[in-house]
PDB file of C-alpha atoms in Angstrom:
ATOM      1  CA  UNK A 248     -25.707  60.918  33.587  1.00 48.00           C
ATOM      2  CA  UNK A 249     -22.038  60.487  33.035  1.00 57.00           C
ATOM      3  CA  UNK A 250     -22.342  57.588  30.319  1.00 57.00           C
ATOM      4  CA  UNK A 251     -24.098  55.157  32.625  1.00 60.00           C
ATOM      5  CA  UNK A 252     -27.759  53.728  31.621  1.00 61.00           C
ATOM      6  CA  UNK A 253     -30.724  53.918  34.403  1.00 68.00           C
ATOM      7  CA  UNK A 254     -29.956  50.345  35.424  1.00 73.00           C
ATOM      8  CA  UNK A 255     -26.267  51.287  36.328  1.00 70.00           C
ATOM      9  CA  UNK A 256     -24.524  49.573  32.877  1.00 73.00           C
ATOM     10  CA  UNK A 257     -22.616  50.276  30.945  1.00 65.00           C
ATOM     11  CA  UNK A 258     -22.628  51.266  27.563  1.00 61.00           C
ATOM     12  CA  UNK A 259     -21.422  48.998  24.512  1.00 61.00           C
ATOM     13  CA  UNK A 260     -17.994  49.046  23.440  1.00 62.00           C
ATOM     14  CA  UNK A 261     -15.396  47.730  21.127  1.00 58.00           C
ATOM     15  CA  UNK A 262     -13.615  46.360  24.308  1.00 60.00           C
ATOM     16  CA  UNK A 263     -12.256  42.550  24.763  1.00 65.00           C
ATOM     17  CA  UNK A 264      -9.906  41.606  21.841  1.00 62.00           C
ATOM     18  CA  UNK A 265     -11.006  44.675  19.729  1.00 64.00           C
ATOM     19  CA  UNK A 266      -8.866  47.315  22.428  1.00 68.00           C
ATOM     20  CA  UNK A 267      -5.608  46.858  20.721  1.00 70.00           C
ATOM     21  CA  UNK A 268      -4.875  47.107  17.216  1.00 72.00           C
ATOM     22  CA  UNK A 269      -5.782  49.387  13.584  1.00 79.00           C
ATOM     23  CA  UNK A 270      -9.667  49.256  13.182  1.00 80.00           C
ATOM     24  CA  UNK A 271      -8.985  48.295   9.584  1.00 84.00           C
ATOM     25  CA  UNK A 272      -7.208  44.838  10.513  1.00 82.00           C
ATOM     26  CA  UNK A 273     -10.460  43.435  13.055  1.00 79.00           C
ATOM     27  CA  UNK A 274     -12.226  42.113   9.661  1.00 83.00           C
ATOM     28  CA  UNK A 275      -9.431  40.153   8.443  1.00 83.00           C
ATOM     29  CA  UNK A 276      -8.603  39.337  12.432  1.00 81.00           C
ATOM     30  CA  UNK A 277     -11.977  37.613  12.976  1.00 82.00           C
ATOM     31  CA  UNK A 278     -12.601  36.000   9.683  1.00 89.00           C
ATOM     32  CA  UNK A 279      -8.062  34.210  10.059  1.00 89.00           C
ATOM     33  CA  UNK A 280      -9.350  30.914  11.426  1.00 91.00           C
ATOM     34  CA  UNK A 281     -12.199  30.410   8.435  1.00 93.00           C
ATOM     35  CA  UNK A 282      -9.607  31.258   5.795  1.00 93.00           C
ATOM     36  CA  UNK A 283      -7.048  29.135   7.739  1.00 94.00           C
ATOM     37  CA  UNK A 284      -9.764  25.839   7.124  1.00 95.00           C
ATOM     38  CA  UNK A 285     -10.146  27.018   3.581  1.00 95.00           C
ATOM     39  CA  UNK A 286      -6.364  26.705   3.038  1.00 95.00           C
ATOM     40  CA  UNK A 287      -6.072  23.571   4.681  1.00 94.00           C
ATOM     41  CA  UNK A 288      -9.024  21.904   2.470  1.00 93.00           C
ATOM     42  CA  UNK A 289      -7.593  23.314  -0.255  1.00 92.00           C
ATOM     43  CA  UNK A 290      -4.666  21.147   0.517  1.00 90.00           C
ATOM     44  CA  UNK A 291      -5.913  18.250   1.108  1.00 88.00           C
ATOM     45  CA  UNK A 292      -7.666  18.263  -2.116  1.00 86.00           C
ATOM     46  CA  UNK A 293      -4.331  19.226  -4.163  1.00 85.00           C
ATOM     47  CA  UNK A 294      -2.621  16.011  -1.975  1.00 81.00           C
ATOM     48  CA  UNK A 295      -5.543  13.423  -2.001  1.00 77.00           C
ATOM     49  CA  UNK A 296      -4.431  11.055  -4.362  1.00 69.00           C
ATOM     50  CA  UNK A 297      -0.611  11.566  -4.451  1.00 68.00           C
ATOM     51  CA  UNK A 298       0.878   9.819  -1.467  1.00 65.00           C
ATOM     52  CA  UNK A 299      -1.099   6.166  -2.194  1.00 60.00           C
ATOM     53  CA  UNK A 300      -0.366   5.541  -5.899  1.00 57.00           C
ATOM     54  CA  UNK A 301       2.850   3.149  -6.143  1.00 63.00           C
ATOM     55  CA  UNK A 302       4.335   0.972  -8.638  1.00 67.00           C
ATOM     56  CA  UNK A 303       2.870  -2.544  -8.431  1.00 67.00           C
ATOM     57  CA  UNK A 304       1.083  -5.817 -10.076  1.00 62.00           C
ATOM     58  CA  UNK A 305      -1.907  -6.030 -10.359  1.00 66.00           C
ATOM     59  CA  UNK A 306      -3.441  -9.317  -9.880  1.00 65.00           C
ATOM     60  CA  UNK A 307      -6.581 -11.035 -11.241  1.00 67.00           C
ATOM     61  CA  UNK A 308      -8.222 -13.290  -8.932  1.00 63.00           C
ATOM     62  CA  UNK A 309     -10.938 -15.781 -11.062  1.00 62.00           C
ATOM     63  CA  UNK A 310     -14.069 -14.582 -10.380  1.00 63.00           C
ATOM     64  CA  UNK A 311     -14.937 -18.887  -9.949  1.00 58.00           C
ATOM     65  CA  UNK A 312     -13.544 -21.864  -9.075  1.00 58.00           C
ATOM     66  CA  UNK A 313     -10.790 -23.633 -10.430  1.00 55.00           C
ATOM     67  CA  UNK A 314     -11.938 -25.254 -13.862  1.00 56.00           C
ATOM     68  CA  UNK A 315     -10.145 -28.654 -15.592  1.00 51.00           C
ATOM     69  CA  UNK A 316      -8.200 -26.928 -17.802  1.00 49.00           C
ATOM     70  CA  UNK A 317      -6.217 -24.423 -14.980  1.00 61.00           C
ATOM     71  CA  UNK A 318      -4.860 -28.062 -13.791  1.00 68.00           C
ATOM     72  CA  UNK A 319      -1.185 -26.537 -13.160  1.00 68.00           C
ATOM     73  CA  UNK A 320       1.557 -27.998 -15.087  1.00 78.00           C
ATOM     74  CA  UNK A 321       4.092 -26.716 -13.298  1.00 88.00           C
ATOM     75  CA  UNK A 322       4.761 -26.354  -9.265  1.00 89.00           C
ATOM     76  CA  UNK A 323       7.193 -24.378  -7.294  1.00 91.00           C
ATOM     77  CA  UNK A 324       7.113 -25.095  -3.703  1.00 92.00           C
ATOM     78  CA  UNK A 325       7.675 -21.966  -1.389  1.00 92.00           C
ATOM     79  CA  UNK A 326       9.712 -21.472   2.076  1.00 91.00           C
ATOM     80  CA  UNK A 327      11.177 -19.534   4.697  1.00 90.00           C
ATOM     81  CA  UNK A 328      14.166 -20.961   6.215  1.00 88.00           C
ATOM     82  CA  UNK A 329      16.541 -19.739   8.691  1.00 83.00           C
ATOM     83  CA  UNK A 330      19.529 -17.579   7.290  1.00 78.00           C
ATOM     84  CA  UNK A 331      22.874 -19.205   7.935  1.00 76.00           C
ATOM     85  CA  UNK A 332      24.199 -16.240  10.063  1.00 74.00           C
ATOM     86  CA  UNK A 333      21.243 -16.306  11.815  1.00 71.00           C
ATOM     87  CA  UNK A 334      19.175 -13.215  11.241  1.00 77.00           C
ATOM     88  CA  UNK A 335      15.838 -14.135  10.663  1.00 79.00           C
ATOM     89  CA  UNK A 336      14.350 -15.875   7.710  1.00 85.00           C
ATOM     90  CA  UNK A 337      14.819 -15.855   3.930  1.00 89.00           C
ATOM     91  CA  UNK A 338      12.188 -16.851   1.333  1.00 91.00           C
ATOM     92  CA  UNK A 339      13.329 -20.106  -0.892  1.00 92.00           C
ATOM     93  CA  UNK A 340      12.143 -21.510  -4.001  1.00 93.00           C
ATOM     94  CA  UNK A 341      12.180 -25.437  -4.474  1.00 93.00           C
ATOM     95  CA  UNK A 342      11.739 -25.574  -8.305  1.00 91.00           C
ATOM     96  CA  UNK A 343      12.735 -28.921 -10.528  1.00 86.00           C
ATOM     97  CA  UNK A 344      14.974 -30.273  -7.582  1.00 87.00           C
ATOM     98  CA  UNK A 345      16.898 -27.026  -7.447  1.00 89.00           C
ATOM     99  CA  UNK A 346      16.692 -24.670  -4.364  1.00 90.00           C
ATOM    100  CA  UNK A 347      16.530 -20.854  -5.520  1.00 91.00           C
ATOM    101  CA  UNK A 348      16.841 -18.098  -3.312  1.00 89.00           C
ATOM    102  CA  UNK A 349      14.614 -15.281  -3.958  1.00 87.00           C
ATOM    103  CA  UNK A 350      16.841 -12.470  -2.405  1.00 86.00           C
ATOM    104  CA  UNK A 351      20.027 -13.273  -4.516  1.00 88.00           C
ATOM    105  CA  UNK A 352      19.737 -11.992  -8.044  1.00 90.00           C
ATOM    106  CA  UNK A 353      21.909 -14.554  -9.353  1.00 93.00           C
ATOM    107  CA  UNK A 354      19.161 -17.205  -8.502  1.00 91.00           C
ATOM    108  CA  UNK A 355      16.223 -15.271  -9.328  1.00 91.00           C
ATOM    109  CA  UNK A 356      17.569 -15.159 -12.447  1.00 93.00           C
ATOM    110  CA  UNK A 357      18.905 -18.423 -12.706  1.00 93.00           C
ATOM    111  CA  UNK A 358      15.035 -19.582 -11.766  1.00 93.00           C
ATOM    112  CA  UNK A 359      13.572 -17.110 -14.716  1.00 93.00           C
ATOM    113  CA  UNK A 360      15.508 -19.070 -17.130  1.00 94.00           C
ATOM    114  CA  UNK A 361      14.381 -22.966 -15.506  1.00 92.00           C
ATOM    115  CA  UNK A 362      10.732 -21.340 -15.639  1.00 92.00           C
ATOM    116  CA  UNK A 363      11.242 -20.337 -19.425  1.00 92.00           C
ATOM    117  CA  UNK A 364      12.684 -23.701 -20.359  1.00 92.00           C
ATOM    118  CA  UNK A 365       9.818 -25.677 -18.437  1.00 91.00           C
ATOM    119  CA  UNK A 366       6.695 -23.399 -19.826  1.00 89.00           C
ATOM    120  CA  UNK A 367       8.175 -23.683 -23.568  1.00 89.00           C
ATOM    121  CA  UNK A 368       7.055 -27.241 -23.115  1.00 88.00           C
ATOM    122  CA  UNK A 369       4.318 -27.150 -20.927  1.00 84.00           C
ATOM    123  CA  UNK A 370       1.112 -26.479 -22.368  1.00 81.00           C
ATOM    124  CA  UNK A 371      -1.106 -25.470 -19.898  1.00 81.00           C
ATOM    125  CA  UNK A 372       1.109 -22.001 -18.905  1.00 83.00           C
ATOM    126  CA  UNK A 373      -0.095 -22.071 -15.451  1.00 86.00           C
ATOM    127  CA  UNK A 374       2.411 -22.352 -12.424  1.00 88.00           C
ATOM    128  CA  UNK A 375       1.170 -23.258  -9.091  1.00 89.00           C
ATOM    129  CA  UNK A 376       3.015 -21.928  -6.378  1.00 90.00           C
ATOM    130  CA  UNK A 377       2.812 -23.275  -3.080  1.00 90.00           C
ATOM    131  CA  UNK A 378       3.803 -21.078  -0.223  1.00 91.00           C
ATOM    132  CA  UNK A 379       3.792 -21.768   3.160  1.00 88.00           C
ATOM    133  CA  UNK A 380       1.561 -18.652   5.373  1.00 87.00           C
ATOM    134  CA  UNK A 381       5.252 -17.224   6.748  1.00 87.00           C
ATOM    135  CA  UNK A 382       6.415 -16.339   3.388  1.00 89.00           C
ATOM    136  CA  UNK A 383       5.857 -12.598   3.021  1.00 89.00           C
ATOM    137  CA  UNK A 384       3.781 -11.600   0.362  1.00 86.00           C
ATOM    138  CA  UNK A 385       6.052  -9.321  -1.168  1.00 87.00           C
ATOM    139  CA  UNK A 386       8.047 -12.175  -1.944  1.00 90.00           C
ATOM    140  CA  UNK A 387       4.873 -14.092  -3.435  1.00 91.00           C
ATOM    141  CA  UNK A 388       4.060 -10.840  -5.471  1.00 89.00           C
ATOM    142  CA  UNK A 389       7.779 -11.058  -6.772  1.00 90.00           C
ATOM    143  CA  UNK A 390       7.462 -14.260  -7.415  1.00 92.00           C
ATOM    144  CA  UNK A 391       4.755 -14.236  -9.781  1.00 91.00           C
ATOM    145  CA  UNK A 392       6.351 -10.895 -11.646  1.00 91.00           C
ATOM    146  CA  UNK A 393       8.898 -13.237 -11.783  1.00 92.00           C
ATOM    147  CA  UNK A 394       6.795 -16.043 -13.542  1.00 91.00           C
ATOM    148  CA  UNK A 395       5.123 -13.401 -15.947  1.00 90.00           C
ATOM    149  CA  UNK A 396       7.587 -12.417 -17.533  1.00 91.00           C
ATOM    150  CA  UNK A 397       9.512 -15.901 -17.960  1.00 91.00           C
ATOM    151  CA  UNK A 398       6.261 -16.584 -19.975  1.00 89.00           C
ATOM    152  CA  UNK A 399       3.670 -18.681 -17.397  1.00 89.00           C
ATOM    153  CA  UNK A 400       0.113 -17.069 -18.546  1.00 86.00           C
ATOM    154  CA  UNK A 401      -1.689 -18.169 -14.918  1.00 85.00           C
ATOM    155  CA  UNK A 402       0.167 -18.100 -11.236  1.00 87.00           C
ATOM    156  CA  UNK A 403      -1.805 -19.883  -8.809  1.00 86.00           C
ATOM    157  CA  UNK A 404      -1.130 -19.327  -5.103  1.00 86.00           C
ATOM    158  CA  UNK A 405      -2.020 -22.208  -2.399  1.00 84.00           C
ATOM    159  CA  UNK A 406      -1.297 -21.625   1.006  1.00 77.00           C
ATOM    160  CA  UNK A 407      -0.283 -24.218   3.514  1.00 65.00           C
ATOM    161  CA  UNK A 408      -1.356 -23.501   6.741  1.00 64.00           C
ATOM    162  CA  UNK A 409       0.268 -25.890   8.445  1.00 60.00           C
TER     163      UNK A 409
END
């Protein structure tokens, strides 16, 4: 019957993909792309929580309104403005009739020290910052870093939208 069934097939074999190759390696061959998704899960769970954890400050936002007694004492008006040579904006701080830049150390500084002078007398320890909507937050965030540690207990943030 020369290897041929009654119907005219033919009869199983380890052809296809299994032709070439040691017959010891096909387990390992087949079962590659199920141990290639256990690797990669693997790593995903080692990496899950490493790349978003960065330094920062952490802000507490009143879980109510605005009572009396967070009446600000203090208030720092927030701008951009157009850098002399030109390129794009810079963030300033309008604080006791003094202009501050918040990108020159010297200033930030020089700012830290008004803050300290003004919250040793003020009672309330709250500063009220208010920032117009082009300021980059970053520069808000700094900002109230900034008023931490000079000694302010509360940094409020208004917006002007206008």
């Amino acid at each position: 019957m020369n290897g041929r069934s009654e119907w005219g097939w033919l009869p199983p074999s380890d052809e296809g993909i299994w032709r070439y190759g040691a017959v010891w390696m096909r387990p390992f061959v087949a079962s590659a792309p199920w141990l290639t998704l256990a690797v990669l899960m693997a790593l995903v769970a080692l990496a899950e929580n490493r790349f978003t954890v960065a330094p920062g400050l952490v802000l507490d936002l009143p879980a109510t309104t605005l009572r009396e007694s967070d009446v600000a004492g203090l208030v720092a008006l927030v701008l951009p403005m157009a850098r002399e040579s030109g390129s794009g904006e810079e963030t300033f701080v309008f604080f006791d009739d003094v202009r501050f830049a918040v990108s020159d150390p010297s200033a930030a500084a020089s700012l830290r020290r008004n803050l300290e002078e003004r919250l040793a007398t003020d009672r309330s320890g709250t500063l009220l910052l208010l920032a117009d909507r082009r300021v980059p937050s970053g520069d808000l965030v700094g900002l109230a870093e900034l008023a931490r540690k000079a000694g302010a207990r509360r940094v409020q943030i208004a917006e002007k939208r206008d």
